[in-house]
Tab-separated table of C-alpha atoms in Angstrom:
chain	number	residue	atom	x	y	z
P	515	MET	CA	0.397	0.115	0.538
P	516	HIS	CA	1.100	3.308	-0.824
P	517	GLN	CA	2.753	5.226	2.703
P	518	LEU	CA	1.115	8.439	3.411
P	519	SER	CA	3.340	10.550	5.461
P	520	LEU	CA	6.708	9.326	8.367
P	521	SER	CA	4.891	6.879	10.721
P	522	PRO	CA	4.943	8.451	14.717
P	523	SER	CA	6.115	8.420	17.712
P	524	GLN	CA	4.840	5.888	20.043
P	525	ARG	CA	3.133	9.129	22.126
P	526	ASP	CA	1.222	10.023	18.543
P	527	ARG	CA	0.082	6.433	18.062
P	528	ARG	CA	-1.422	5.448	21.072
P	529	GLY	CA	-4.471	6.603	20.316
P	530	SER	CA	-4.802	4.995	16.855
P	531	ARG	CA	-6.124	2.056	15.775
P	532	ASN	CA	-5.521	2.289	12.417
P	533	SER	CA	-3.575	-1.099	11.375
P	534	PHE	CA	-0.907	0.777	8.968
P	535	GLY	CA	1.317	2.528	11.591
P	536	ALA	CA	0.918	5.833	9.812
P	537	SER	CA	0.103	9.123	10.162
P	538	LEU	CA	-2.428	9.902	7.199
P	539	PRO	CA	-2.461	12.833	5.898
P	540	ILE	CA	-4.624	16.205	7.123
P	541	PRO	CA	-5.311	19.519	4.772
P	542	ARG	CA	-2.514	21.908	5.514
P	543	SER	CA	-3.655	24.133	3.798
P	544	LYS	CA	-4.700	27.911	6.049
P	545	ARG	CA	-7.878	27.551	6.440
P	546	GLN	CA	-9.612	30.935	4.707
P	547	SER	CA	-12.344	32.656	6.615
P	548	ARG	CA	-14.911	33.319	4.706
P	549	LEU	CA	-18.905	35.762	5.836
P	550	SER	CA	-20.260	33.603	3.313
P	551	SER	CA	-20.359	30.150	5.538
P	552	VAL	CA	-21.747	31.142	8.071
P	553	HIS	CA	-25.623	29.996	8.540
P	554	HIS	CA	-27.929	31.950	10.463
P	555	ALA	CA	-31.178	30.295	12.625
P	556	ASP	CA	-33.054	32.525	10.852
P	557	GLY	CA	-31.673	32.327	7.686
P	558	ARG	CA	-30.557	36.100	6.801
P	559	PRO	CA	-28.121	37.473	3.650
P	560	GLN	CA	-24.947	38.542	4.396
P	561	ARG	CA	-23.545	41.239	2.743
P	562	PRO	CA	-21.255	39.479	-0.579
P	563	GLY	CA	-18.767	41.450	-1.073
P	564	MET	CA	-18.702	44.090	1.925
P	565	PRO	CA	-18.235	44.152	5.669
P	566	PRO	CA	-20.756	43.036	7.729
P	567	ILE	CA	-22.048	46.278	10.188
P	568	GLN	CA	-21.316	46.006	13.356
P	569	PRO	CA	-23.661	46.099	15.878
P	570	THR	CA	-23.632	48.468	19.026
P	571	ARG	CA	-23.439	46.179	21.176
P	572	GLU	CA	-20.279	44.830	19.585
P	573	ILE	CA	-18.964	47.498	20.430
P	574	LEU	CA	-20.219	48.289	23.630
P	575	ALA	CA	-18.614	44.695	24.559
P	576	ALA	CA	-15.198	45.919	23.667
P	577	GLN	CA	-15.306	48.658	25.659
P	578	VAL	CA	-15.895	46.626	28.938
P	579	GLN	CA	-13.224	44.045	27.424
P	580	ASP	CA	-10.544	46.354	27.636
P	581	LEU	CA	-11.165	46.819	31.215
P	582	SER	CA	-10.856	43.709	31.622
P	583	GLY	CA	-8.196	42.218	31.183
P	584	GLU	CA	-7.144	39.249	32.252
P	585	LYS	CA	-10.514	37.682	32.631
P	586	VAL	CA	-10.440	38.343	28.003
P	587	ARG	CA	-6.680	36.641	28.242
P	588	ALA	CA	-8.380	34.087	29.680
P	589	ALA	CA	-11.309	33.409	27.173
P	590	LYS	CA	-8.899	33.119	24.147
P	591	ASN	CA	-6.768	30.367	25.902
P	592	MET	CA	-9.589	28.363	26.615
P	593	ALA	CA	-11.880	26.429	23.483
P	594	PHE	CA	-14.460	24.093	24.251
P	595	VAL	CA	-15.073	21.102	20.787
P	596	PHE	CA	-18.765	19.631	20.978
P	597	ASP	CA	-19.707	16.756	19.970
P	598	ILE	CA	-23.551	16.561	17.771
P	599	ASP	CA	-26.037	14.308	18.502
P	600	GLY	CA	-26.337	13.065	22.091
P	601	VAL	CA	-25.297	16.376	23.204
P	602	LEU	CA	-26.740	19.418	21.060
P	603	VAL	CA	-29.526	17.732	19.649
P	604	HIS	CA	-31.146	13.948	18.828
P	605	GLY	CA	-31.020	13.350	15.658
P	606	ASP	CA	-33.425	16.588	14.369
P	607	ARG	CA	-35.107	17.471	17.770
P	608	LEU	CA	-32.964	20.567	20.030
P	609	ILE	CA	-31.228	19.069	23.354
P	610	PRO	CA	-32.571	22.625	24.864
P	611	GLU	CA	-29.320	23.682	26.917
P	612	GLY	CA	-27.635	23.111	23.932
P	613	GLN	CA	-29.632	26.598	22.680
P	614	ARG	CA	-28.588	28.503	26.102
P	615	THR	CA	-24.830	26.742	25.188
P	616	LEU	CA	-24.223	28.511	22.055
P	617	GLU	CA	-25.176	31.796	23.061
P	618	ILE	CA	-22.985	31.906	26.218
P	619	LEU	CA	-20.643	30.772	23.549
P	620	ASN	CA	-21.007	33.417	21.242
P	621	GLY	CA	-21.175	36.198	23.528
P	622	ASP	CA	-24.345	35.999	26.006
P	623	ASN	CA	-22.044	36.511	28.262
P	624	GLU	CA	-20.657	39.014	31.147
P	625	LEU	CA	-18.063	40.438	28.302
P	626	GLY	CA	-19.871	39.844	25.647
P	627	ILE	CA	-17.440	38.167	24.858
P	628	LYS	CA	-16.997	34.867	21.661
P	629	ILE	CA	-15.500	32.370	23.863
P	630	PRO	CA	-13.817	29.726	21.306
P	631	HIS	CA	-15.791	26.959	20.109
P	632	ILE	CA	-16.258	23.974	17.196
P	633	PHE	CA	-17.864	20.823	16.304
P	634	LEU	CA	-16.681	17.960	16.176
P	635	THR	CA	-18.514	14.399	15.298
P	636	ASN	CA	-18.527	11.027	13.562
P	637	GLY	CA	-21.392	12.411	12.219
P	638	SER	CA	-21.387	12.425	8.049
P	639	GLY	CA	-22.596	11.120	4.415
P	640	LYS	CA	-23.978	14.853	3.726
P	641	PRO	CA	-21.733	18.410	2.058
P	642	GLU	CA	-20.607	20.431	5.117
P	643	GLN	CA	-22.569	23.427	4.459
P	644	ALA	CA	-26.050	21.167	4.186
P	645	ARG	CA	-25.429	20.060	7.808
P	646	VAL	CA	-24.396	23.139	8.649
P	647	GLU	CA	-27.432	24.845	7.994
P	648	GLN	CA	-29.063	22.384	8.873
P	649	LEU	CA	-27.706	22.552	12.766
P	650	SER	CA	-28.245	26.434	12.768
P	651	LYS	CA	-31.917	25.602	11.977
P	652	ILE	CA	-31.923	22.934	14.953
P	653	LEU	CA	-29.760	25.448	17.662
P	654	HIS	CA	-31.010	28.368	16.605
P	655	GLN	CA	-27.553	30.124	16.272
P	656	PRO	CA	-25.581	31.555	13.822
P	657	ILE	CA	-22.508	28.563	13.053
P	658	SER	CA	-19.958	28.759	10.512
P	659	THR	CA	-18.110	25.847	7.732
P	660	GLU	CA	-14.935	26.797	9.334
P	661	GLN	CA	-16.103	25.254	12.140
P	662	PHE	CA	-17.101	22.366	11.308
P	663	ILE	CA	-15.778	19.118	11.520
P	664	GLN	CA	-17.684	15.349	10.239
P	665	SER	CA	-16.637	11.822	9.807
P	666	HIS	CA	-14.625	12.438	6.342
P	667	THR	CA	-14.014	15.347	6.643
P	668	PRO	CA	-10.213	14.328	6.577
P	669	MET	CA	-10.613	12.436	4.171
P	670	SER	CA	-10.183	15.557	2.106
P	671	ALA	CA	-6.796	15.241	1.887
P	672	LEU	CA	-6.768	11.745	0.283
P	673	ALA	CA	-8.273	12.873	-3.206
P	674	GLU	CA	-4.409	13.592	-4.607
P	675	TYR	CA	-3.995	10.452	-3.577
P	676	TYR	CA	-5.859	8.441	-5.729
P	677	ASN	CA	-7.583	8.924	-9.206
P	678	THR	CA	-10.443	6.469	-9.034
P	679	VAL	CA	-11.774	5.403	-5.726
P	680	LEU	CA	-15.321	3.716	-4.450
P	681	VAL	CA	-17.138	6.185	-2.187
P	682	VAL	CA	-19.515	3.976	0.087
P	683	GLY	CA	-22.375	4.814	2.556
P	684	GLY	CA	-24.521	7.234	2.415
P	685	GLU	CA	-28.649	8.437	1.469
P	686	GLY	CA	-28.871	8.715	-2.672
P	687	TYR	CA	-25.615	9.765	-4.220
P	688	ARG	CA	-24.813	12.088	-1.197
P	689	CYS	CA	-21.609	10.596	-0.814
P	690	ARG	CA	-20.397	10.906	-4.677
P	691	GLU	CA	-21.257	14.753	-4.333
P	692	VAL	CA	-19.204	14.933	-1.107
P	693	ALA	CA	-16.822	12.887	-2.496
P	694	LYS	CA	-16.465	15.280	-5.681
P	695	LYS	CA	-16.580	18.246	-3.525
P	696	TYR	CA	-13.084	16.478	-1.779
P	697	GLY	CA	-11.291	16.882	-5.165
P	698	PHE	CA	-11.605	13.331	-6.094
P	699	LYS	CA	-11.976	12.873	-9.637
P	700	ASP	CA	-13.410	9.372	-10.904
P	701	ILE	CA	-15.974	8.288	-8.579
P	702	VAL	CA	-17.772	5.036	-8.281
P	703	VAL	CA	-20.897	3.498	-6.046
P	704	PRO	CA	-21.955	0.175	-5.636
P	705	ASN	CA	-24.876	1.284	-7.566
P	706	ASP	CA	-22.911	2.104	-10.228
P	707	ILE	CA	-21.089	-1.887	-10.594
P	708	VAL	CA	-24.838	-3.666	-9.185
P	709	ALA	CA	-26.193	-1.758	-13.094
P	710	TRP	CA	-23.124	-3.154	-15.010
P	711	ASP	CA	-23.768	-6.593	-13.656
P	712	PRO	CA	-26.465	-7.078	-11.644
P	713	THR	CA	-25.269	-10.033	-10.464
P	714	ILE	CA	-23.316	-9.534	-8.397
P	715	ALA	CA	-25.797	-8.561	-5.359
P	716	PRO	CA	-28.245	-11.650	-6.767
P	717	TYR	CA	-30.463	-10.570	-3.393
P	718	ARG	CA	-30.844	-6.346	-4.011
P	719	VAL	CA	-33.440	-5.584	-6.198
P	720	PHE	CA	-32.205	-2.624	-8.791
P	721	THR	CA	-35.259	-0.442	-9.151
P	722	PRO	CA	-35.833	1.511	-12.592
P	723	GLU	CA	-35.144	4.520	-10.606
P	724	GLU	CA	-31.723	3.295	-9.280
P	725	ARG	CA	-30.759	2.086	-12.898
P	726	ALA	CA	-31.212	5.600	-15.144
P	727	THR	CA	-29.601	7.496	-12.535
P	728	SER	CA	-26.154	5.043	-11.711
P	729	ARG	CA	-23.285	4.914	-13.606
P	730	PRO	CA	-22.561	1.656	-15.078
P	731	ARG	CA	-19.013	1.287	-17.253
P	732	ASP	CA	-17.113	-2.038	-17.146
P	733	PHE	CA	-15.595	-2.690	-14.345
P	734	SER	CA	-13.650	-5.665	-15.032
P	735	LYS	CA	-11.199	-2.568	-17.512
P	736	ILE	CA	-11.020	-0.233	-14.685
P	737	ASN	CA	-9.303	-0.231	-11.593
P	738	ILE	CA	-11.033	0.646	-8.170
P	739	GLU	CA	-7.136	2.256	-6.578
P	740	ALA	CA	-9.551	2.930	-3.032
P	741	ILE	CA	-12.220	2.400	-0.525
P	742	MET	CA	-13.934	5.287	0.941
P	743	VAL	CA	-16.892	3.863	3.518
P	744	PHE	CA	-17.833	7.619	4.141
P	745	SER	CA	-21.031	6.440	5.977
P	746	ASP	CA	-22.942	4.397	7.428
P	747	SER	CA	-23.804	1.578	4.926
P	748	ARG	CA	-28.159	1.096	3.257
P	749	ASP	CA	-27.327	-2.177	2.594
P	750	TYR	CA	-24.806	-4.097	3.819
P	751	ALA	CA	-25.487	-7.200	2.081
P	752	THR	CA	-24.510	-5.746	-1.232
P	753	ASP	CA	-21.881	-2.800	0.274
P	754	MET	CA	-20.036	-6.087	2.205
P	755	GLN	CA	-20.046	-8.644	-1.225
P	756	ILE	CA	-18.617	-5.083	-3.460
P	757	ILE	CA	-16.721	-4.895	-0.759
P	758	MET	CA	-14.867	-8.240	-0.533
P	759	ASP	CA	-14.419	-8.474	-4.215
P	760	LEU	CA	-12.055	-6.102	-4.662
P	761	LEU	CA	-10.161	-6.691	-1.477
P	762	GLN	CA	-9.173	-9.733	-3.223
P	763	SER	CA	-9.068	-8.946	-6.447
P	764	GLU	CA	-5.742	-8.260	-8.607
P	765	ASN	CA	-5.355	-4.622	-7.536
P	766	GLY	CA	-9.182	-3.468	-7.391
P	767	ARG	CA	-10.084	-4.445	-10.484
P	768	LEU	CA	-14.007	-6.813	-10.329
P	769	TRP	CA	-14.398	-10.180	-12.279
P	770	THR	CA	-10.086	-10.737	-10.557
P	771	ARG	CA	-9.062	-12.461	-7.898
P	772	ALA	CA	-5.510	-12.045	-6.455
P	773	LYS	CA	-2.862	-14.308	-6.300
P	774	ASP	CA	-1.472	-12.516	-3.332
P	775	PRO	CA	-4.507	-11.489	-1.287
P	776	ILE	CA	-2.264	-9.650	0.537
P	777	SER	CA	0.849	-7.250	-1.809
P	778	GLN	CA	-2.548	-6.873	-4.301
P	779	ARG	CA	-5.111	-5.521	-2.085
P	780	ILE	CA	-6.004	-1.993	-2.066
P	781	PRO	CA	-6.746	0.184	0.717
P	782	ILE	CA	-10.361	0.685	2.667
P	783	TYR	CA	-10.836	3.585	4.549
P	784	PHE	CA	-13.218	4.300	7.404
P	785	SER	CA	-14.554	8.249	8.188
P	786	GLN	CA	-15.391	6.257	12.109
P	787	GLY	CA	-14.998	3.898	14.095
P	788	ASP	CA	-18.409	4.518	16.246
P	789	LEU	CA	-20.022	0.563	17.518
P	790	LEU	CA	-23.343	2.621	17.918
P	791	CYS	CA	-24.895	6.180	17.551
P	792	PRO	CA	-27.957	7.947	19.337
P	793	THR	CA	-31.096	7.839	17.674
P	794	GLU	CA	-34.177	9.394	18.187
P	795	HIS	CA	-35.265	5.326	18.645
P	796	PRO	CA	-34.923	4.404	22.821
P	797	TYR	CA	-32.052	2.621	22.741
P	798	PRO	CA	-29.173	3.153	20.156
P	799	ARG	CA	-28.682	1.768	17.040
P	800	MET	CA	-25.513	0.240	14.919
P	801	SER	CA	-23.124	2.341	13.119
P	802	GLN	CA	-20.057	2.905	10.935
P	803	GLY	CA	-17.871	0.538	13.362
P	804	ALA	CA	-20.319	-2.473	13.743
P	805	PHE	CA	-20.293	-2.783	9.738
P	806	ARG	CA	-16.565	-2.219	10.148
P	807	ILE	CA	-16.434	-5.529	11.933
P	808	GLY	CA	-18.111	-7.514	9.873
P	809	LEU	CA	-16.397	-7.175	6.800
P	810	GLU	CA	-12.815	-7.193	9.388
P	811	ALA	CA	-14.146	-10.662	10.174
P	812	MET	CA	-15.562	-11.994	6.751
P	813	TYR	CA	-12.439	-10.661	5.187
P	814	LYS	CA	-10.575	-13.465	8.344
P	815	ALA	CA	-12.735	-16.135	7.519
P	816	LEU	CA	-12.551	-16.102	3.774
P	817	THR	CA	-8.421	-15.257	3.700
P	818	GLY	CA	-7.193	-16.291	6.406
P	819	GLU	CA	-5.964	-13.096	6.951
P	820	ASP	CA	-6.641	-9.735	9.352
P	821	LEU	CA	-7.600	-6.599	7.660
P	822	GLU	CA	-5.299	-3.929	6.962
P	823	ARG	CA	-7.928	-0.878	7.049
P	824	VAL	CA	-7.305	2.753	7.954
P	825	VAL	CA	-9.842	4.681	10.411
P	826	TYR	CA	-11.099	8.757	11.162
P	827	GLY	CA	-13.255	10.350	13.559
P	828	LYS	CA	-12.769	10.025	16.993
P	829	PRO	CA	-10.492	8.823	18.349
P	830	GLU	CA	-8.072	8.782	15.762
P	831	LEU	CA	-5.363	10.687	15.986
P	832	ALA	CA	-5.429	12.129	12.186
P	833	THR	CA	-9.236	14.084	13.436
P	834	TYR	CA	-7.392	16.040	17.014
P	835	LYS	CA	-4.404	17.428	14.314
P	836	TYR	CA	-6.892	18.798	12.691
P	837	ALA	CA	-8.394	19.649	15.055
P	838	ASP	CA	-6.452	21.558	16.573
P	839	GLU	CA	-6.070	23.641	12.983
P	840	VAL	CA	-9.977	24.378	12.856
P	841	ILE	CA	-9.396	26.155	16.560
P	842	ALA	CA	-6.445	27.587	15.908
P	843	SER	CA	-8.390	28.537	12.488
P	844	TRP	CA	-11.256	30.287	13.835
P	845	MET	CA	-9.021	32.013	16.484
P	846	GLU	CA	-8.317	34.678	13.370
P	847	THR	CA	-11.798	34.660	12.855
P	848	ILE	CA	-13.567	35.602	15.554
P	849	HIS	CA	-10.209	37.194	17.334
P	850	ASN	CA	-7.179	37.636	14.926
P	851	GLU	CA	-5.172	35.997	17.122
P	852	GLU	CA	-4.432	32.493	14.370
P	853	LYS	CA	-3.204	30.699	18.174
P	854	LEU	CA	-3.678	27.448	19.667
P	855	PRO	CA	-5.504	27.443	23.585
P	856	GLN	CA	-4.335	25.697	25.758
P	857	ASN	CA	-7.394	24.953	27.529
P	858	ILE	CA	-9.528	22.958	25.460
P	859	TYR	CA	-12.547	20.788	26.679
P	860	MET	CA	-14.041	17.561	24.431
P	861	ILE	CA	-18.101	17.006	25.497
P	862	GLY	CA	-19.426	14.558	24.520
P	863	ASP	CA	-21.659	11.817	25.558
P	864	ASN	CA	-20.097	8.450	23.776
P	865	PRO	CA	-17.166	7.230	26.373
P	866	ALA	CA	-15.647	5.449	23.712
P	867	SER	CA	-14.775	7.829	21.522
P	868	ASP	CA	-15.279	11.294	22.671
P	869	ILE	CA	-13.754	10.774	26.239
P	870	ILE	CA	-11.532	8.267	24.964
P	871	GLY	CA	-9.925	10.470	21.561
P	872	GLY	CA	-10.160	13.678	23.930
P	873	ASN	CA	-7.820	11.836	27.132
P	874	GLN	CA	-5.237	10.425	25.103
P	875	TYR	CA	-5.281	14.117	23.048
P	876	GLY	CA	-4.275	16.077	26.305
P	877	TRP	CA	-7.780	17.624	26.461
P	878	ASN	CA	-10.045	18.028	29.130
P	879	THR	CA	-12.991	15.466	28.410
P	880	CYS	CA	-16.196	16.165	29.712
P	881	LEU	CA	-19.375	13.247	29.938
P	882	VAL	CA	-22.652	14.086	29.378
P	883	ARG	CA	-26.237	11.889	30.540
P	884	THR	CA	-28.045	12.746	27.601
P	885	GLY	CA	-27.140	10.498	25.079
P	886	VAL	CA	-24.772	7.283	24.875
P	887	PHE	CA	-23.655	7.131	28.361
P	888	GLN	CA	-25.945	6.804	30.531
P	889	GLY	CA	-24.247	4.662	33.826
P	890	GLY	CA	-22.876	5.627	37.510
P	891	ASP	CA	-19.915	8.356	38.586
P	892	ASN	CA	-18.251	7.633	35.564
P	893	ASP	CA	-17.026	5.735	32.365
P	894	GLU	CA	-15.400	2.531	34.269
P	895	ASN	CA	-13.189	1.642	30.639
P	896	ASN	CA	-13.214	5.237	29.601
P	897	PRO	CA	-13.444	8.250	32.383
P	898	ALA	CA	-14.149	11.639	31.891
P	899	ASN	CA	-10.766	13.368	33.327
P	900	PHE	CA	-12.906	17.234	33.939
P	901	GLY	CA	-15.707	15.151	35.249
P	902	VAL	CA	-19.537	13.251	34.260
P	903	PHE	CA	-22.026	15.907	33.594
P	904	LYS	CA	-26.130	16.082	33.622
P	905	ASN	CA	-26.378	18.383	30.106
P	906	VAL	CA	-23.915	20.381	27.947
P	907	LEU	CA	-25.189	23.893	29.376
P	908	GLU	CA	-23.658	22.291	33.102
P	909	ALA	CA	-20.090	21.498	31.800
P	910	ILE	CA	-19.809	24.315	29.604
P	911	GLN	CA	-20.660	26.352	32.881
P	912	THR	CA	-18.673	24.498	35.044
P	913	ALA	CA	-15.243	24.859	32.743
P	914	ILE	CA	-15.735	28.815	32.946
P	915	LYS	CA	-15.929	28.987	35.982
P	916	LYS	CA	-12.758	27.435	35.719
P	917	GLU	CA	-10.847	29.530	34.101
P	918	LEU	CA	-12.382	33.028	34.896
P	919	GLY	CA	-13.938	32.788	37.979
P	920	ASP	CA	-16.654	31.373	40.120
P	921	GLU	CA	-18.066	34.868	39.851
P	922	PHE	CA	-18.496	35.227	36.242
P	923	VAL	CA	-22.184	35.751	34.681
P	924	PHE	CA	-23.695	34.530	32.240
P	925	LYS	CA	-25.627	37.369	30.810
P	926	TRP	CA	-24.536	40.707	28.843
P	927	GLU	CA	-25.753	42.857	31.004
P	928	ASP	CA	-26.079	45.969	28.709
P	929	ALA	CA	-27.042	47.886	32.422
P	930	LYS	CA	-23.745	48.711	33.401
P	931	VAL	CA	-23.080	49.574	29.669
P	932	ASN	CA	-23.415	53.541	30.045
P	933	PRO	CA	-26.756	55.268	27.791
P	934	LEU	CA	-24.270	57.114	26.369
P	935	LEU	CA	-22.678	54.746	24.763
P	936	GLN	CA	-25.421	53.376	22.622
P	937	GLY	CA	-25.346	55.163	19.908
P	938	LYS	CA	-27.224	57.682	21.932
P	939	GLU	CA	-23.777	59.784	21.839
P	940	SER	CA	-20.562	60.599	19.923
P	941	SER	CA	-18.963	59.404	23.461
P	942	GLY	CA	-18.512	58.174	27.131
P	943	ALA	CA	-17.789	55.594	29.841
P	944	ILE	CA	-18.354	52.245	30.790
P	945	GLU	CA	-19.802	53.308	34.677
């Protein structure tokens, strides 16, 4: 397999379950701030090509912050990283404390300051822009694509390594569109293969609509260079069959069997490894990790060999390194300071991904009881090092008080500011 980069140190390897023992490629280009990437819950448009109108409140907040240097420095030296499902929302339903949490971090606090925060989810299957728009509407808060990392976002770096790839998972052809936005040039999905050869998945009922929207060609003459599982499979039987055929083929060519299944095997990537995920169902449902475990067992049974694979998402190291870059870039966007805060808090509901990953990467970890975790005082195997909280609001308030002081007020009060500064006069002072 193509070695993507040098092996990491032993310290870096400790958080990785990946087979190849290699650091995974992550985008290194500077993330540019784009006003158009911010999505407001009320849908109000931006002013293309023009700077935003600075609200009076921002002017007042700047005056308050000038007189609160120590607290401001502390606020800029902390950041929050949020899991989404089970922390801020349940599917399409708001967890009430999630909205108030973002209001505080977006400036509804005694300093009127924005406290850096990003969203790190093992969710997948949609373009980042579409998911951000959906999340913003649920939470009734503006969210930028520059704050948002879903499981396959770092996989965009793989586009420069492979030309023809099989992309698996997600609804319809959404993941094909995601891969196209990432820069992948020749994208194959399972439906294309079934349309070319229906016998490859003998139990699949292929509808006329699916046939009409697929892109069949002679895949016996095409080398598929890598398999990318972007999202949860919607058809385990078909997807597993096609993946197994490719893993046993000669360099990714269907209708062939490799003489040496190791040296001729194409690489396979998974966007995340969660075994379970919270949904609107009373109990968590199986996720991409379950699909991967099934493939590994099937491959072992058929070949006698262990399946080498690469897993992104939480708790894998590459995803956390990418998150560092996103936090630093977002700091520059909101505070004109491109630096990584020292005190980073990961807030999640899944000890096996959110908490173990944050612990291994050196973050402060907060476990909430609104999602996967429903246990006792803390998780026995992967305990949160900062604590267990009833909900996300309790977690961020506890963290902010630790960094900014117990007396910190989680509400912006215009009454504390001289009315002369509220647009009635050109000058004034803080009372």
